[in-house]
Amino acid sequence: MKIHHIGYLVKEIDKAIEEFKKLGFIITIEKCFDGNYIADFAFLQKDGYCVELICPVNDKSPIYGLMKKHKNSPYHICYEVDNIEQTINDLIKQGYLLFKEIFSVSVLNNKRFSFLMNSHIGMIELTEKKDI
Ligand code: NI
């Protein structure tokens, strides 16, 4: 498993992008809207680190509660894997709970993702290897 990105909740995505740019990040995927999450997101990169910014646009977003709780902060690490189904099964055997079934993101070339929970390290995300 290779680290793919760090997911970062933000309250105002345009302002967050500007601040990350001042820190030397470059935008790799411009701000776009995801209908499933009812949230804007964007990807930035610096020194080989990829940060995914996520900003719920209203209180109907399934991650609105998370943002209220965490404010502006990183909240998951996403790992890229060769076989997402197999890795989910392996992690469940190790005690992880499936938090969100596999879903695909159309604006990311239908790349598939899933979330799992662990009682000691919280939420992790998996994604399959795929060019976006
Ligand atoms: Ni993510």
PDB file of C-alpha atoms and ligand atoms in Angstrom:
ATOM      1  CA  MET A   1       0.000   0.000   0.000  1.00  0.00           C
ATOM      2  CA  LYS A   2       1.355   3.369  -1.016  1.00  0.00           C
ATOM      3  CA  ILE A   3       0.095   6.643   0.429  1.00  0.00           C
ATOM      4  CA  HIS A   4      -1.985   8.396  -2.228  1.00  0.00           C
ATOM      5  CA  HIS A   5      -3.202  11.536  -0.462  1.00  0.00           C
ATOM      6  CA  ILE A   6      -4.102  13.179   2.801  1.00  0.00           C
ATOM      7  CA  GLY A   7      -7.748  14.253   3.014  1.00  0.00           C
ATOM      8  CA  TYR A   8      -8.164  17.704   4.505  1.00  0.00           C
ATOM      9  CA  LEU A   9     -11.465  19.304   5.521  1.00  0.00           C
ATOM     10  CA  VAL A  10     -11.767  23.028   4.927  1.00  0.00           C
ATOM     11  CA  LYS A  11     -14.543  25.523   5.554  1.00  0.00           C
ATOM     12  CA  GLU A  12     -13.707  27.864   2.642  1.00  0.00           C
ATOM     13  CA  ILE A  13     -12.009  26.032  -0.194  1.00  0.00           C
ATOM     14  CA  ASP A  14     -10.963  29.048  -2.288  1.00  0.00           C
ATOM     15  CA  LYS A  15      -9.224  30.647   0.677  1.00  0.00           C
ATOM     16  CA  ALA A  16      -7.657  27.310   1.631  1.00  0.00           C
ATOM     17  CA  ILE A  17      -6.282  26.838  -1.904  1.00  0.00           C
ATOM     18  CA  GLU A  18      -4.724  30.317  -1.792  1.00  0.00           C
ATOM     19  CA  GLU A  19      -3.091  29.579   1.563  1.00  0.00           C
ATOM     20  CA  PHE A  20      -1.731  26.209   0.390  1.00  0.00           C
ATOM     21  CA  LYS A  21      -0.357  27.910  -2.753  1.00  0.00           C
ATOM     22  CA  LYS A  22       1.474  30.423  -0.532  1.00  0.00           C
ATOM     23  CA  LEU A  23       3.043  27.418   1.215  1.00  0.00           C
ATOM     24  CA  GLY A  24       4.332  26.170  -2.134  1.00  0.00           C
ATOM     25  CA  PHE A  25       1.605  23.721  -3.153  1.00  0.00           C
ATOM     26  CA  ILE A  26       0.530  23.507  -6.782  1.00  0.00           C
ATOM     27  CA  ILE A  27      -2.986  22.565  -7.905  1.00  0.00           C
ATOM     28  CA  THR A  28      -3.127  19.173  -9.645  1.00  0.00           C
ATOM     29  CA  ILE A  29      -6.932  18.945  -9.912  1.00  0.00           C
ATOM     30  CA  GLU A  30      -8.862  22.215  -9.970  1.00  0.00           C
ATOM     31  CA  LYS A  31     -11.833  22.721  -7.677  1.00  0.00           C
ATOM     32  CA  CYS A  32     -14.805  20.595  -8.712  1.00  0.00           C
ATOM     33  CA  PHE A  33     -18.161  19.693  -7.217  1.00  0.00           C
ATOM     34  CA  ASP A  34     -18.998  16.137  -6.145  1.00  0.00           C
ATOM     35  CA  GLY A  35     -22.740  15.416  -6.064  1.00  0.00           C
ATOM     36  CA  ASN A  36     -22.440  12.378  -3.776  1.00  0.00           C
ATOM     37  CA  TYR A  37     -20.653  14.353  -1.096  1.00  0.00           C
ATOM     38  CA  ILE A  38     -22.417  17.640  -1.834  1.00  0.00           C
ATOM     39  CA  ALA A  39     -18.954  19.075  -1.480  1.00  0.00           C
ATOM     40  CA  ASP A  40     -16.284  20.882  -3.460  1.00  0.00           C
ATOM     41  CA  PHE A  41     -12.890  19.304  -3.640  1.00  0.00           C
ATOM     42  CA  ALA A  42      -9.472  19.953  -5.173  1.00  0.00           C
ATOM     43  CA  PHE A  43      -6.091  18.248  -5.163  1.00  0.00           C
ATOM     44  CA  LEU A  44      -2.780  19.965  -4.478  1.00  0.00           C
ATOM     45  CA  GLN A  45       0.764  18.695  -4.357  1.00  0.00           C
ATOM     46  CA  LYS A  46       4.073  19.609  -2.735  1.00  0.00           C
ATOM     47  CA  ASP A  47       7.313  17.623  -2.293  1.00  0.00           C
ATOM     48  CA  GLY A  48       5.559  14.450  -3.448  1.00  0.00           C
ATOM     49  CA  TYR A  49       2.735  14.888  -0.921  1.00  0.00           C
ATOM     50  CA  CYS A  50      -0.782  15.056  -2.305  1.00  0.00           C
ATOM     51  CA  VAL A  51      -3.473  16.847  -0.311  1.00  0.00           C
ATOM     52  CA  GLU A  52      -7.159  16.519  -1.106  1.00  0.00           C
ATOM     53  CA  LEU A  53      -9.213  19.486   0.057  1.00  0.00           C
ATOM     54  CA  ILE A  54     -12.873  18.767   0.804  1.00  0.00           C
ATOM     55  CA  CYS A  55     -15.420  21.439   1.582  1.00  0.00           C
ATOM     56  CA  PRO A  56     -19.082  20.552   2.233  1.00  0.00           C
ATOM     57  CA  VAL A  57     -21.236  23.167   0.518  1.00  0.00           C
ATOM     58  CA  ASN A  58     -24.192  22.930   2.932  1.00  0.00           C
ATOM     59  CA  ASP A  59     -25.585  20.982   5.887  1.00  0.00           C
ATOM     60  CA  LYS A  60     -27.047  18.290   3.550  1.00  0.00           C
ATOM     61  CA  SER A  61     -23.524  17.049   2.837  1.00  0.00           C
ATOM     62  CA  PRO A  62     -22.736  13.683   4.502  1.00  0.00           C
ATOM     63  CA  ILE A  63     -19.436  15.166   5.698  1.00  0.00           C
ATOM     64  CA  TYR A  64     -20.937  18.358   7.126  1.00  0.00           C
ATOM     65  CA  GLY A  65     -20.939  16.823  10.619  1.00  0.00           C
ATOM     66  CA  LEU A  66     -17.274  15.836  10.286  1.00  0.00           C
ATOM     67  CA  MET A  67     -16.345  19.364   9.331  1.00  0.00           C
ATOM     68  CA  LYS A  68     -18.280  20.816  12.272  1.00  0.00           C
ATOM     69  CA  LYS A  69     -16.337  18.467  14.537  1.00  0.00           C
ATOM     70  CA  HIS A  70     -12.836  18.762  13.040  1.00  0.00           C
ATOM     71  CA  LYS A  71     -12.989  22.328  11.589  1.00  0.00           C
ATOM     72  CA  ASN A  72     -10.093  22.934   9.172  1.00  0.00           C
ATOM     73  CA  SER A  73      -7.979  19.841   9.569  1.00  0.00           C
ATOM     74  CA  PRO A  74      -6.638  16.657   7.994  1.00  0.00           C
ATOM     75  CA  TYR A  75      -8.971  13.735   8.654  1.00  0.00           C
ATOM     76  CA  HIS A  76      -7.856  10.749   6.619  1.00  0.00           C
ATOM     77  CA  ILE A  77      -4.906   9.168   4.839  1.00  0.00           C
ATOM     78  CA  CYS A  78      -5.750   7.440   1.567  1.00  0.00           C
ATOM     79  CA  TYR A  79      -3.750   4.388   0.471  1.00  0.00           C
ATOM     80  CA  GLU A  80      -3.497   3.232  -3.120  1.00  0.00           C
ATOM     81  CA  VAL A  81      -3.787  -0.517  -3.606  1.00  0.00           C
ATOM     82  CA  ASP A  82      -3.607  -2.983  -6.502  1.00  0.00           C
ATOM     83  CA  ASN A  83      -6.850  -4.771  -5.633  1.00  0.00           C
ATOM     84  CA  ILE A  84      -9.334  -2.756  -3.590  1.00  0.00           C
ATOM     85  CA  GLU A  85     -11.788  -5.649  -2.955  1.00  0.00           C
ATOM     86  CA  GLN A  86      -8.996  -7.940  -1.735  1.00  0.00           C
ATOM     87  CA  THR A  87      -7.488  -5.259   0.512  1.00  0.00           C
ATOM     88  CA  ILE A  88     -10.883  -4.474   2.069  1.00  0.00           C
ATOM     89  CA  ASN A  89     -11.367  -8.185   2.838  1.00  0.00           C
ATOM     90  CA  ASP A  90      -7.858  -8.444   4.318  1.00  0.00           C
ATOM     91  CA  LEU A  91      -8.369  -5.363   6.519  1.00  0.00           C
ATOM     92  CA  ILE A  92     -11.769  -6.573   7.741  1.00  0.00           C
ATOM     93  CA  LYS A  93     -10.062  -9.824   8.802  1.00  0.00           C
ATOM     94  CA  GLN A  94      -7.605  -7.645  10.754  1.00  0.00           C
ATOM     95  CA  GLY A  95     -10.458  -5.948  12.614  1.00  0.00           C
ATOM     96  CA  TYR A  96     -11.277  -2.930  10.442  1.00  0.00           C
ATOM     97  CA  LEU A  97     -14.935  -2.053   9.881  1.00  0.00           C
ATOM     98  CA  LEU A  98     -16.197  -1.127   6.441  1.00  0.00           C
ATOM     99  CA  PHE A  99     -17.420   2.463   6.809  1.00  0.00           C
ATOM    100  CA  LYS A 100     -18.300   3.278   3.203  1.00  0.00           C
ATOM    101  CA  GLU A 101     -18.738   0.711   0.424  1.00  0.00           C
ATOM    102  CA  ILE A 102     -16.718   1.091  -2.773  1.00  0.00           C
ATOM    103  CA  PHE A 103     -17.806   4.128  -4.759  1.00  0.00           C
ATOM    104  CA  SER A 104     -16.467   5.740  -7.905  1.00  0.00           C
ATOM    105  CA  VAL A 105     -15.858   9.413  -8.604  1.00  0.00           C
ATOM    106  CA  SER A 106     -16.820  10.448 -12.118  1.00  0.00           C
ATOM    107  CA  VAL A 107     -14.624  13.562 -12.248  1.00  0.00           C
ATOM    108  CA  LEU A 108     -11.625  11.361 -11.341  1.00  0.00           C
ATOM    109  CA  ASN A 109     -12.037   8.997 -14.313  1.00  0.00           C
ATOM    110  CA  ASN A 110     -14.330   6.757 -12.207  1.00  0.00           C
ATOM    111  CA  LYS A 111     -11.491   5.941  -9.831  1.00  0.00           C
ATOM    112  CA  ARG A 112     -12.892   3.804  -7.008  1.00  0.00           C
ATOM    113  CA  PHE A 113     -12.577   4.539  -3.288  1.00  0.00           C
ATOM    114  CA  SER A 114     -13.721   3.074   0.021  1.00  0.00           C
ATOM    115  CA  PHE A 115     -13.478   4.041   3.696  1.00  0.00           C
ATOM    116  CA  LEU A 116     -12.721   1.774   6.658  1.00  0.00           C
ATOM    117  CA  MET A 117     -12.563   2.432  10.377  1.00  0.00           C
ATOM    118  CA  ASN A 118     -10.026   1.176  12.885  1.00  0.00           C
ATOM    119  CA  SER A 119     -10.510   1.520  16.618  1.00  0.00           C
ATOM    120  CA  HIS A 120      -6.951   2.801  17.180  1.00  0.00           C
ATOM    121  CA  ILE A 121      -6.235   4.958  14.146  1.00  0.00           C
ATOM    122  CA  GLY A 122      -9.706   6.047  13.029  1.00  0.00           C
ATOM    123  CA  MET A 123     -10.688   6.359   9.395  1.00  0.00           C
ATOM    124  CA  ILE A 124      -8.583   5.299   6.428  1.00  0.00           C
ATOM    125  CA  GLU A 125      -9.406   5.496   2.746  1.00  0.00           C
ATOM    126  CA  LEU A 126      -8.436   3.061   0.014  1.00  0.00           C
ATOM    127  CA  THR A 127      -8.251   3.725  -3.692  1.00  0.00           C
ATOM    128  CA  GLU A 128      -7.422   1.504  -6.624  1.00  0.00           C
ATOM    129  CA  LYS A 129      -4.434   2.225  -8.862  1.00  0.00           C
ATOM    130  CA  LYS A 130      -5.772   4.125 -11.853  1.00  0.00           C
ATOM    131  CA  ASP A 131      -4.614   7.082 -13.909  1.00  0.00           C
ATOM    132  CA  ILE A 132      -6.665  10.226 -13.379  1.00  0.00           C
TER     133      ILE A 132
HETATM  134 NI    NI B   1      -9.600  11.135   0.275  1.00  0.00          NI
END
